[in-house]
């Protein structure tokens, strides 16, 4: 009896097996129905939208920045390069709740704008927002670590090369600089080669898409990557060490003369390569925001001025090429020359003097130059000056270049020609004038000045550089040689006006320039300069120094001449150019 009761009791607790099976089948059927309905909804009714929602929820799209190409000097030394850096990025899904606190923290640590950062930290539907670009690695990692210690999730880093200028201010006026990078666009070129060749240097960013879970990348997830294409290097003709030296010479010259600014050009006489394009004042390319805008550009290209008596070199060469005169042509120079409504005088007081054409150049006589220029046919002088490259851009590729002013048409009157002959009533930039004087050094053949080795393309597709530089004959070799011999007298200690421009042991051909500086409404201050080449009878370098508004009363010979001598002497020594050992010109100065 007890066994029977026990069995019944257990059976009553467990229930009927058939009933349990029925209930189980019903539950399974209900679950399968739910799954089936959901599957139909996902795959049959609107599969694309649900797939996109799932992908957005579990994936992250990121940009893989390209490394910017280096800017190098002619010897491969870096003027601008890219070093390891990081971007700071946020995942708004994880930062929204603490957005205000995180934005305050990031604005303080990374110097980013608070409101913009706050908006990015709260961006709906996004898993990836830039906060700061091109941050030094140590700073970026410290910020992320500190954020985590404060309990802020969703801040992380990613590779993002940082632009660096290892030489600081050396060639900064040419190379240019990048501003504070845009959080989305990245590099923000401001001036110089960085701006002109941005497309060439920038490269193409890559991209990556990967699945995430719990804020972390899933190693076995569906990952897609397009690698970045780094930018191309830009090799310049600049000699970094020579550029450094030139900038220090200009700084000393400017301070000594009490001037406002100065610039210098050093060219390879044979190739037209610009070894130096120096300015003072300039700026540190690593901190462009601290510099005045006027100091962030190349004055040698953007600052236009009347060249003064350096122009006489071109006038004399053109006269001799045209067969109008010789270095021994005799000119009677009166104390004052009355022309039209404005008399022309010389920089020095004198009575009537008898000078040869060589003497006119050696003494830098305005009156003698104008009398010689009377031999030109109508329009002939202007045609020569166009061939020398005046009034046209040099096409170096540096933004901000001015073409200068060379009057034409009705503006080219007899009175205008008189003044242009000795360097007034026209304007030039320093590279233009250096290239024109270099034409004499190069035997009468003008070669385009170049700043880029090989070729490189500007944004509009224009190619510039040494491989596309052109040459053209402007004056005969004989005329160039005759002009050179006259220019030697300028540095002669007895006959010339610039003995301070001489380089001991070398034959030097040169010319001073002193001109009033044109400003709105008239003239104010002076531009003083010296241009020349050496060795005179086998030129290797052409140097042109310009000093703006010296206050010590000095002229081209006393202010710019000594700076020229330092730069020319350095260039000759650096490149191991020996003296030719020949005797200098002995042309007569008077008759």
Coordinates of C-alpha atoms in Angstrom, one line a residue:
X1 CA 0.0 0.0 0.0
X2 CA 2.8 2.4 0.8
X3 CA 4.5 1.8 -2.5
X4 CA 1.4 2.5 -4.4
X5 CA 0.8 5.8 -2.7
X6 CA 4.4 6.8 -3.2
X7 CA 4.4 6.2 -6.9
X8 CA 1.1 8.1 -7.4
X9 CA 2.5 11.0 -5.4
X10 CA 5.6 11.3 -7.7
X11 CA 3.6 10.8 -10.8
X12 CA 1.2 13.6 -9.8
X13 CA 4.1 16.0 -9.3
X14 CA 5.8 15.3 -12.7
X15 CA 2.6 15.6 -14.7
X16 CA 1.6 13.8 -17.9
X17 CA 4.4 13.4 -20.5
X18 CA 2.0 14.1 -23.4
X19 CA 1.0 17.4 -21.8
X20 CA 4.6 18.5 -21.4
X21 CA 5.3 17.7 -25.0
X22 CA 2.4 19.7 -26.3
X23 CA 3.3 22.7 -24.2
X24 CA 6.9 22.5 -25.4
X25 CA 6.0 22.3 -29.1
X26 CA 3.7 25.3 -28.7
X27 CA 6.5 27.4 -27.1
X28 CA 9.0 26.4 -29.8
X29 CA 6.5 27.2 -32.5
X30 CA 5.9 30.7 -31.0
X31 CA 9.6 31.4 -30.8
X32 CA 10.2 30.2 -34.4
X33 CA 7.3 32.3 -35.6
X34 CA 8.8 35.4 -34.0
X35 CA 12.2 34.7 -35.5
X36 CA 10.6 33.9 -38.9
X37 CA 8.6 37.1 -38.9
X38 CA 11.6 39.2 -38.0
X39 CA 13.6 37.5 -40.7
X40 CA 10.9 38.3 -43.3
X41 CA 10.9 41.9 -42.1
X42 CA 14.7 42.2 -42.4
X43 CA 15.2 40.3 -45.6
X44 CA 12.0 40.8 -47.4
X45 CA 10.4 44.1 -46.5
X46 CA 13.4 46.5 -46.0
X47 CA 16.7 44.7 -46.0
X48 CA 18.9 47.6 -47.0
X49 CA 17.8 50.1 -44.3
X50 CA 18.2 47.5 -41.6
X51 CA 21.6 46.4 -42.9
X52 CA 22.8 50.0 -42.9
X53 CA 21.5 50.5 -39.4
X54 CA 23.4 47.5 -38.2
X55 CA 26.6 48.5 -40.0
X56 CA 26.4 52.1 -38.6
X57 CA 25.8 50.7 -35.1
X58 CA 28.8 48.3 -35.3
X59 CA 31.3 50.0 -37.6
X60 CA 33.6 53.0 -37.6
X61 CA 34.9 55.0 -40.6
X62 CA 38.3 56.7 -40.2
X63 CA 40.6 58.8 -42.3
X64 CA 44.2 57.6 -42.7
X65 CA 46.3 60.8 -43.2
X66 CA 49.0 60.9 -45.9
X67 CA 52.4 62.1 -44.9
X68 CA 53.2 65.5 -46.5
X69 CA 56.2 65.5 -48.8
X70 CA 59.5 67.0 -47.6
X71 CA 60.9 70.3 -48.9
X72 CA 64.7 69.9 -49.3
X73 CA 67.6 72.1 -50.2
X74 CA 69.9 71.3 -53.2
X75 CA 72.0 68.9 -51.0
X76 CA 69.1 67.0 -49.6
X77 CA 69.0 68.8 -46.3
X78 CA 65.4 69.3 -45.0
X79 CA 63.9 72.7 -45.0
X80 CA 60.5 71.2 -44.1
X81 CA 59.7 67.6 -43.2
X82 CA 57.0 65.6 -41.4
X83 CA 57.6 63.8 -38.0
X84 CA 55.5 61.4 -36.0
X85 CA 52.4 63.0 -34.6
X86 CA 48.8 62.1 -33.6
X87 CA 45.3 63.3 -34.1
X88 CA 42.9 63.4 -31.1
X89 CA 39.5 61.9 -32.1
X90 CA 36.2 61.4 -30.2
X91 CA 33.5 58.8 -30.4
X92 CA 30.3 60.8 -29.8
X93 CA 28.4 57.7 -28.7
X94 CA 30.7 57.5 -25.7
X95 CA 31.2 61.2 -25.1
X96 CA 27.7 62.7 -25.3
X97 CA 26.9 62.3 -21.7
X98 CA 30.0 64.1 -20.5
X99 CA 30.4 66.4 -23.5
X100 CA 30.5 69.7 -21.6
X101 CA 33.2 68.5 -19.1
X102 CA 35.2 66.8 -21.8
X103 CA 35.0 69.9 -24.1
X104 CA 36.3 72.1 -21.2
X105 CA 39.2 69.7 -20.6
X106 CA 40.2 69.5 -24.3
X107 CA 39.9 73.2 -24.9
X108 CA 42.4 73.7 -22.0
X109 CA 44.8 71.0 -22.9
X110 CA 44.8 71.2 -26.7
X111 CA 43.9 74.9 -27.2
X112 CA 40.9 74.0 -29.3
X113 CA 37.7 76.0 -29.6
X114 CA 35.2 75.0 -26.9
X115 CA 31.9 75.4 -28.7
X116 CA 33.0 73.6 -31.9
X117 CA 34.5 70.8 -29.8
X118 CA 31.3 70.5 -27.8
X119 CA 29.2 70.1 -31.0
X120 CA 31.5 67.4 -32.2
X121 CA 31.4 65.5 -28.9
X122 CA 27.6 65.4 -29.2
X123 CA 27.3 64.7 -33.0
X124 CA 24.3 62.4 -33.4
X125 CA 24.8 59.2 -35.3
X126 CA 28.6 59.6 -35.5
X127 CA 31.3 57.3 -34.1
X128 CA 34.3 59.4 -35.3
X129 CA 34.9 63.1 -34.9
X130 CA 38.1 65.0 -35.2
X131 CA 39.0 67.1 -32.2
X132 CA 42.6 68.2 -33.0
X133 CA 45.0 67.5 -35.9
X134 CA 48.8 67.1 -36.0
X135 CA 49.3 67.1 -32.2
X136 CA 52.8 66.2 -31.0
X137 CA 52.7 62.5 -29.9
X138 CA 53.7 63.1 -26.3
X139 CA 51.0 65.7 -25.8
X140 CA 48.3 63.7 -27.5
X141 CA 49.0 60.6 -25.5
X142 CA 49.2 62.5 -22.2
X143 CA 45.8 64.1 -23.0
X144 CA 44.1 60.7 -23.7
X145 CA 45.7 59.2 -20.5
X146 CA 44.5 62.1 -18.4
X147 CA 41.0 61.9 -19.9
X148 CA 40.8 58.2 -18.9
X149 CA 41.9 59.0 -15.4
X150 CA 39.2 61.5 -15.2
X151 CA 36.7 58.9 -16.3
X152 CA 36.0 60.2 -19.7
X153 CA 35.5 57.5 -22.3
X154 CA 35.6 57.8 -26.1
X155 CA 38.8 59.9 -26.6
X156 CA 41.5 58.2 -28.6
X157 CA 44.4 58.9 -31.0
X158 CA 45.4 58.1 -34.5
X159 CA 48.6 58.6 -36.6
X160 CA 48.8 62.1 -38.1
X161 CA 52.2 63.4 -39.1
X162 CA 53.2 66.8 -37.8
X163 CA 55.0 69.4 -40.0
X164 CA 58.4 70.6 -38.8
X165 CA 60.9 73.1 -40.0
X166 CA 64.2 72.0 -38.6
X167 CA 66.1 75.1 -39.7
X168 CA 63.6 77.5 -38.1
X169 CA 63.9 80.8 -39.9
X170 CA 66.3 79.6 -42.7
X171 CA 64.5 80.1 -46.0
X172 CA 61.2 80.5 -44.2
X173 CA 60.3 83.4 -46.5
X174 CA 60.6 81.0 -49.4
X175 CA 59.4 77.7 -48.0
X176 CA 56.5 79.2 -46.2
X177 CA 54.6 77.5 -43.4
X178 CA 51.4 75.7 -42.4
X179 CA 48.9 77.3 -40.1
X180 CA 47.0 75.5 -37.3
X181 CA 45.5 72.5 -39.1
X182 CA 41.8 72.3 -39.7
X183 CA 40.2 69.5 -37.6
X184 CA 38.6 68.0 -40.7
X185 CA 40.6 69.2 -43.7
X186 CA 44.0 68.9 -42.1
X187 CA 46.9 70.9 -43.5
X188 CA 46.3 74.6 -43.9
X189 CA 49.2 76.1 -46.0
X190 CA 49.7 79.8 -45.5
X191 CA 52.4 81.1 -47.8
X192 CA 55.4 80.2 -49.8
X193 CA 56.2 76.9 -51.5
X194 CA 53.9 75.2 -49.0
X195 CA 51.0 77.0 -50.5
X196 CA 52.1 77.1 -54.1
X197 CA 52.8 73.3 -54.3
X198 CA 50.2 72.1 -51.8
X199 CA 48.7 69.6 -54.3
X200 CA 52.2 68.3 -55.0
X201 CA 53.2 68.0 -51.3
X202 CA 49.9 66.9 -49.7
X203 CA 49.4 63.4 -51.1
X204 CA 46.0 61.6 -50.8
X205 CA 44.5 60.5 -47.6
X206 CA 43.4 56.9 -47.2
X207 CA 40.5 55.5 -45.3
X208 CA 39.5 52.5 -43.1
X209 CA 36.2 51.0 -42.1
X210 CA 36.1 48.5 -39.3
X211 CA 33.6 46.9 -36.9
X212 CA 33.5 47.8 -33.3
X213 CA 32.0 46.2 -30.2
X214 CA 31.9 47.9 -26.8
X215 CA 33.9 50.8 -28.3
X216 CA 36.8 48.5 -29.4
X217 CA 37.9 47.2 -32.8
X218 CA 36.8 43.6 -33.5
X219 CA 39.9 41.8 -34.9
X220 CA 37.8 39.3 -36.8
X221 CA 35.2 41.8 -38.0
X222 CA 34.6 43.1 -41.5
X223 CA 37.5 45.5 -42.0
X224 CA 38.2 47.5 -45.2
X225 CA 41.3 49.7 -45.7
X226 CA 42.5 52.0 -48.5
X227 CA 46.1 53.0 -47.8
X228 CA 47.1 56.7 -48.0
X229 CA 49.4 57.9 -50.8
X230 CA 52.1 60.1 -49.3
X231 CA 52.9 63.5 -50.9
X232 CA 55.9 64.0 -53.2
X233 CA 59.1 65.7 -52.0
X234 CA 60.0 69.1 -53.4
X235 CA 63.8 69.7 -54.0
X236 CA 64.8 73.3 -54.2
X237 CA 67.9 75.0 -55.6
X238 CA 68.6 76.6 -52.2
X239 CA 71.8 76.0 -50.4
X240 CA 70.7 75.9 -46.8
X241 CA 74.1 76.8 -45.3
X242 CA 74.5 79.7 -47.7
X243 CA 71.0 80.9 -47.0
X244 CA 71.7 80.8 -43.2
X245 CA 74.8 82.9 -43.7
X246 CA 73.1 85.4 -46.0
X247 CA 70.3 86.0 -43.5
X248 CA 72.8 86.8 -40.8
X249 CA 74.7 89.2 -43.1
X250 CA 71.4 91.0 -43.9
X251 CA 70.5 91.2 -40.2
X252 CA 73.8 92.8 -39.4
X253 CA 73.6 95.1 -42.4
X254 CA 70.1 96.3 -41.6
X255 CA 71.0 97.0 -38.0
X256 CA 74.2 98.8 -38.8
X257 CA 72.5 101.0 -41.4
X258 CA 69.4 101.6 -39.4
X259 CA 67.4 100.3 -42.3
X260 CA 63.9 98.8 -42.3
X261 CA 64.6 95.7 -44.3
X262 CA 67.0 94.0 -46.7
X263 CA 67.1 91.1 -49.1
X264 CA 69.6 89.3 -51.2
X265 CA 69.8 87.0 -54.2
X266 CA 72.7 84.6 -55.0
X267 CA 72.5 82.9 -58.4
X268 CA 74.6 80.3 -60.1
X269 CA 75.7 82.5 -63.1
X270 CA 75.7 79.6 -65.5
X271 CA 72.5 77.7 -64.6
X272 CA 70.3 80.4 -63.1
X273 CA 69.8 78.3 -59.9
X274 CA 68.9 80.5 -57.0
X275 CA 71.2 79.4 -54.2
X276 CA 69.9 82.0 -51.8
X277 CA 66.7 84.1 -51.6
X278 CA 67.2 85.7 -48.3
X279 CA 65.2 88.3 -46.3
X280 CA 65.5 90.3 -43.1
X281 CA 63.3 90.5 -41.1
X282 CA 61.9 87.0 -41.5
X283 CA 60.1 84.5 -39.2
X284 CA 60.4 81.1 -37.6
X285 CA 58.3 78.8 -39.8
X286 CA 57.5 76.7 -36.7
X287 CA 55.5 79.5 -35.2
X288 CA 54.1 81.6 -38.1
X289 CA 51.2 82.9 -36.0
X290 CA 53.7 85.0 -34.0
X291 CA 55.1 86.8 -37.1
X292 CA 53.8 89.9 -38.9
X293 CA 52.3 89.0 -42.3
X294 CA 54.8 91.3 -44.0
X295 CA 57.6 89.1 -42.7
X296 CA 56.1 85.8 -43.9
X297 CA 56.6 86.5 -47.6
X298 CA 59.6 87.0 -49.9
X299 CA 60.5 90.6 -50.3
X300 CA 62.9 89.6 -53.0
X301 CA 59.8 88.8 -55.1
X302 CA 57.0 90.9 -53.7
X303 CA 58.7 94.2 -52.9
X304 CA 59.0 96.3 -56.0
X305 CA 61.1 99.5 -56.2
X306 CA 63.0 101.7 -58.6
X307 CA 66.4 100.0 -59.2
X308 CA 68.5 103.1 -59.4
X309 CA 71.9 103.0 -61.1
X310 CA 72.1 99.2 -61.3
X311 CA 69.8 99.8 -64.3
X312 CA 72.7 101.6 -66.1
X313 CA 74.3 98.2 -66.7
X314 CA 71.4 97.2 -68.9
X315 CA 71.4 100.5 -70.7
X316 CA 75.1 100.4 -71.5
X317 CA 74.9 96.7 -72.6
X318 CA 72.0 97.5 -74.9
X319 CA 73.8 100.5 -76.4
X320 CA 76.9 98.5 -77.2
X321 CA 74.9 95.6 -78.6
X322 CA 73.1 98.0 -80.9
X323 CA 76.4 99.4 -82.1
X324 CA 75.8 102.9 -80.8
X325 CA 78.8 103.3 -78.5
X326 CA 81.9 101.6 -77.2
X327 CA 83.5 101.8 -73.7
X328 CA 85.8 104.5 -75.0
X329 CA 83.0 106.8 -76.4
X330 CA 83.7 110.3 -75.3
X331 CA 80.9 112.2 -73.5
X332 CA 81.0 115.8 -72.2
X333 CA 79.0 115.9 -69.0
X334 CA 77.6 119.3 -68.0
X335 CA 76.8 120.1 -64.3
X336 CA 73.1 120.0 -65.0
X337 CA 71.1 118.7 -67.9
X338 CA 67.8 120.5 -68.7
X339 CA 65.2 118.2 -70.3
X340 CA 61.6 119.0 -70.8
X341 CA 60.2 120.5 -67.5
X342 CA 62.6 118.7 -65.1
X343 CA 66.3 119.1 -64.9
X344 CA 68.6 116.0 -64.4
X345 CA 71.6 116.1 -62.1
X346 CA 74.2 113.8 -60.8
X347 CA 74.6 112.5 -57.2
X348 CA 77.9 114.4 -56.9
X349 CA 78.5 118.1 -57.6
X350 CA 80.8 118.9 -60.5
X351 CA 81.4 121.3 -63.3
X352 CA 81.7 120.3 -66.9
X353 CA 83.7 117.0 -67.0
X354 CA 84.9 114.8 -69.8
X355 CA 84.1 111.1 -69.3
X356 CA 84.4 108.0 -71.4
X357 CA 81.4 105.7 -71.4
X358 CA 83.4 103.5 -69.0
X359 CA 83.9 106.6 -66.8
X360 CA 80.2 107.3 -66.9
X361 CA 79.5 103.9 -65.4
X362 CA 82.4 104.0 -63.0
X363 CA 81.3 107.4 -61.6
X364 CA 77.6 106.5 -62.0
X365 CA 76.7 109.7 -63.8
X366 CA 73.0 110.1 -64.6
X367 CA 73.7 112.9 -67.0
X368 CA 76.3 110.9 -69.0
X369 CA 73.9 107.9 -69.1
X370 CA 71.1 110.0 -70.5
X371 CA 73.3 111.6 -73.2
X372 CA 74.5 108.2 -74.2
X373 CA 70.9 106.9 -74.3
X374 CA 70.0 109.6 -76.8
X375 CA 71.6 107.3 -79.4
X376 CA 68.7 104.7 -79.1
X377 CA 66.1 104.5 -81.8
X378 CA 62.5 105.0 -80.8
X379 CA 61.4 102.1 -78.7
X380 CA 64.7 100.4 -78.8
X381 CA 65.6 100.6 -75.1
X382 CA 62.3 99.2 -74.1
X383 CA 62.6 96.2 -76.4
X384 CA 66.0 95.4 -74.8
X385 CA 64.6 95.8 -71.2
X386 CA 61.7 93.4 -72.1
X387 CA 64.3 90.9 -73.4
X388 CA 66.2 91.3 -70.1
X389 CA 63.1 90.2 -68.3
X390 CA 61.8 93.4 -66.8
X391 CA 58.1 93.9 -66.5
X392 CA 57.4 90.1 -66.4
X393 CA 57.0 87.5 -63.7
X394 CA 60.0 85.2 -63.2
X395 CA 57.6 82.2 -62.9
X396 CA 59.5 80.7 -59.9
X397 CA 56.3 79.4 -58.4
X398 CA 56.3 81.4 -55.2
X399 CA 53.0 83.2 -54.5
X400 CA 52.9 87.0 -54.1
X401 CA 55.4 87.9 -56.9
X402 CA 55.0 91.3 -58.5
X403 CA 55.9 91.7 -62.2
X404 CA 57.1 95.3 -61.5
X405 CA 56.3 98.2 -63.9
X406 CA 57.8 98.8 -67.3
X407 CA 55.8 101.7 -69.0
X408 CA 54.5 101.2 -72.5
X409 CA 52.6 102.9 -75.2
X410 CA 51.7 106.5 -74.4
X411 CA 53.4 106.3 -71.0
X412 CA 56.8 105.8 -72.7
X413 CA 57.6 109.4 -73.4
X414 CA 61.1 111.0 -74.1
X415 CA 61.1 112.2 -70.5
X416 CA 60.2 108.7 -69.2
X417 CA 63.0 107.1 -71.3
X418 CA 65.6 109.6 -69.9
X419 CA 64.8 108.5 -66.4
X420 CA 64.5 104.8 -67.1
X421 CA 67.9 104.9 -68.7
X422 CA 69.4 105.6 -65.2
X423 CA 66.9 103.6 -63.1
X424 CA 63.9 105.8 -62.3
X425 CA 60.3 105.7 -63.6
X426 CA 60.2 101.9 -63.6
X427 CA 60.0 99.2 -60.9
X428 CA 61.5 95.8 -60.5
X429 CA 61.7 92.9 -58.0
X430 CA 65.1 91.7 -56.9
X431 CA 65.0 88.3 -58.7
X432 CA 64.1 90.1 -62.0
X433 CA 67.1 92.5 -61.6
X434 CA 69.5 89.7 -60.5
X435 CA 68.5 87.7 -63.6
X436 CA 69.0 90.7 -65.8
X437 CA 72.5 91.4 -64.5
X438 CA 73.3 87.7 -64.7
X439 CA 72.7 88.0 -68.4
X440 CA 75.9 90.0 -68.6
X441 CA 77.7 87.5 -66.5
X442 CA 76.4 84.7 -68.7
X443 CA 77.9 86.2 -71.9
X444 CA 74.7 88.0 -73.0
X445 CA 72.4 85.0 -72.7
X446 CA 69.6 85.3 -70.2
X447 CA 68.7 82.1 -68.4
X448 CA 65.5 81.8 -66.4
X449 CA 66.1 81.9 -62.7
X450 CA 65.0 78.6 -61.0
X451 CA 64.0 77.7 -57.4
X452 CA 63.0 74.0 -58.0
X453 CA 65.4 71.2 -59.0
X454 CA 64.0 69.2 -61.9
X455 CA 60.3 70.0 -62.3
X456 CA 57.2 70.3 -60.1
X457 CA 53.6 71.2 -60.9
X458 CA 51.7 74.1 -59.5
X459 CA 48.0 73.8 -58.7
X460 CA 47.0 74.9 -62.2
X461 CA 49.3 72.3 -63.7
X462 CA 52.0 74.7 -64.8
X463 CA 55.5 73.0 -64.5
X464 CA 58.4 75.0 -63.2
X465 CA 62.0 74.2 -62.4
X466 CA 65.4 73.7 -63.8
X467 CA 64.3 71.2 -66.4
X468 CA 61.9 73.7 -68.0
X469 CA 64.0 76.9 -67.7
X470 CA 64.6 78.6 -71.0
X471 CA 67.5 80.6 -72.4
X472 CA 67.6 83.4 -74.9
X473 CA 70.3 85.7 -76.2
X474 CA 69.7 89.3 -75.3
X475 CA 73.0 91.0 -76.2
X476 CA 76.1 89.7 -78.0
X477 CA 79.0 88.1 -76.2
X478 CA 81.1 91.0 -77.2
X479 CA 78.7 93.6 -75.7
X480 CA 78.5 91.5 -72.5
X481 CA 82.3 91.4 -72.2
X482 CA 82.6 95.1 -72.8
X483 CA 80.0 95.8 -70.1
X484 CA 81.8 93.5 -67.7
X485 CA 85.1 95.4 -68.2
X486 CA 83.3 98.7 -67.5
X487 CA 81.6 97.2 -64.3
X488 CA 85.1 96.3 -63.0
X489 CA 85.9 99.9 -62.7
X490 CA 83.1 100.4 -60.2
X491 CA 85.0 98.6 -57.5
X492 CA 88.4 100.1 -58.4
X493 CA 89.8 101.9 -55.3
X494 CA 90.9 104.9 -57.4
X495 CA 88.3 105.3 -60.1
X496 CA 85.1 103.6 -58.8
X497 CA 82.4 104.4 -56.2
X498 CA 82.3 101.1 -54.4
X499 CA 85.7 99.8 -53.4
X500 CA 84.0 98.2 -50.4
X501 CA 82.4 95.7 -52.7
X502 CA 85.8 94.2 -53.7
X503 CA 86.7 90.6 -52.8
X504 CA 90.4 90.2 -52.2
X505 CA 92.1 88.1 -54.8
X506 CA 89.2 88.1 -57.3
X507 CA 88.2 90.2 -60.2
X508 CA 84.7 91.6 -59.4
X509 CA 82.3 93.3 -61.8
X510 CA 79.5 95.3 -60.1
X511 CA 77.3 98.3 -60.0
X512 CA 75.8 100.4 -57.2
X513 CA 72.2 101.5 -57.0
X514 CA 70.7 104.4 -55.0
X515 CA 67.1 105.5 -55.7
X516 CA 64.4 107.4 -53.9
X517 CA 61.7 105.0 -52.7
X518 CA 58.3 105.6 -54.3
X519 CA 55.3 105.8 -51.9
X520 CA 51.8 106.9 -52.3
X521 CA 51.8 110.6 -53.2
X522 CA 55.6 110.9 -53.8
X523 CA 58.9 109.7 -52.5
X524 CA 60.2 108.8 -49.1
X525 CA 63.5 107.3 -48.1
X526 CA 65.9 105.4 -50.3
X527 CA 66.6 102.0 -51.8
X528 CA 70.3 101.2 -51.9
X529 CA 71.7 98.2 -53.7
X530 CA 74.7 96.5 -55.2
X531 CA 74.7 93.9 -58.0
X532 CA 77.7 92.1 -59.5
X533 CA 79.4 88.8 -60.4
X534 CA 82.8 87.1 -59.9
X535 CA 85.2 86.1 -61.1
X536 CA 84.5 88.9 -63.5
X537 CA 86.2 87.2 -66.5
X538 CA 84.8 83.7 -65.7
X539 CA 81.6 84.3 -63.7
X540 CA 80.5 81.7 -61.2
X541 CA 78.1 83.6 -59.0
X542 CA 75.9 86.6 -59.4
X543 CA 74.9 88.4 -56.1
X544 CA 72.4 91.2 -55.6
X545 CA 71.9 92.9 -52.3
X546 CA 69.1 95.5 -51.6
X547 CA 68.6 97.5 -48.5
X548 CA 65.5 99.5 -47.9
X549 CA 65.4 102.9 -46.2
X550 CA 68.8 103.1 -44.4
X551 CA 68.9 105.9 -42.0
X552 CA 72.7 106.3 -41.7
X553 CA 73.0 108.3 -44.9
X554 CA 74.9 105.6 -46.8
X555 CA 74.4 104.7 -50.4
X556 CA 74.7 101.5 -52.5
X557 CA 78.5 101.5 -52.3
X558 CA 78.9 102.0 -48.6
X559 CA 75.8 100.0 -47.3
X560 CA 75.1 97.2 -49.8
X561 CA 78.6 96.9 -51.2
X562 CA 80.2 95.4 -48.1
X563 CA 77.3 93.0 -47.7
X564 CA 77.9 92.0 -51.3
X565 CA 81.6 91.4 -50.7
X566 CA 80.8 89.1 -47.7
X567 CA 78.2 87.0 -49.6
X568 CA 80.3 86.7 -52.7
X569 CA 83.4 85.8 -50.7
X570 CA 81.5 83.1 -48.9
X571 CA 80.1 81.6 -52.1
X572 CA 83.5 81.5 -53.8
X573 CA 85.1 79.8 -50.8
X574 CA 82.3 77.4 -50.2
X575 CA 82.3 76.1 -53.8
X576 CA 86.1 76.2 -54.1
X577 CA 86.3 78.7 -56.9
X578 CA 89.9 79.8 -57.5
X579 CA 90.9 83.3 -58.7
X580 CA 91.4 83.5 -62.4
X581 CA 94.8 85.2 -62.0
X582 CA 94.2 87.6 -64.8
X583 CA 94.6 91.4 -64.7
X584 CA 91.5 93.6 -64.3
X585 CA 90.2 96.1 -66.8
X586 CA 92.3 99.2 -67.5
X587 CA 89.8 101.2 -69.6
X588 CA 90.2 105.0 -69.5
X589 CA 87.7 106.9 -67.4
X590 CA 88.3 110.4 -68.7
X591 CA 89.4 111.9 -72.0

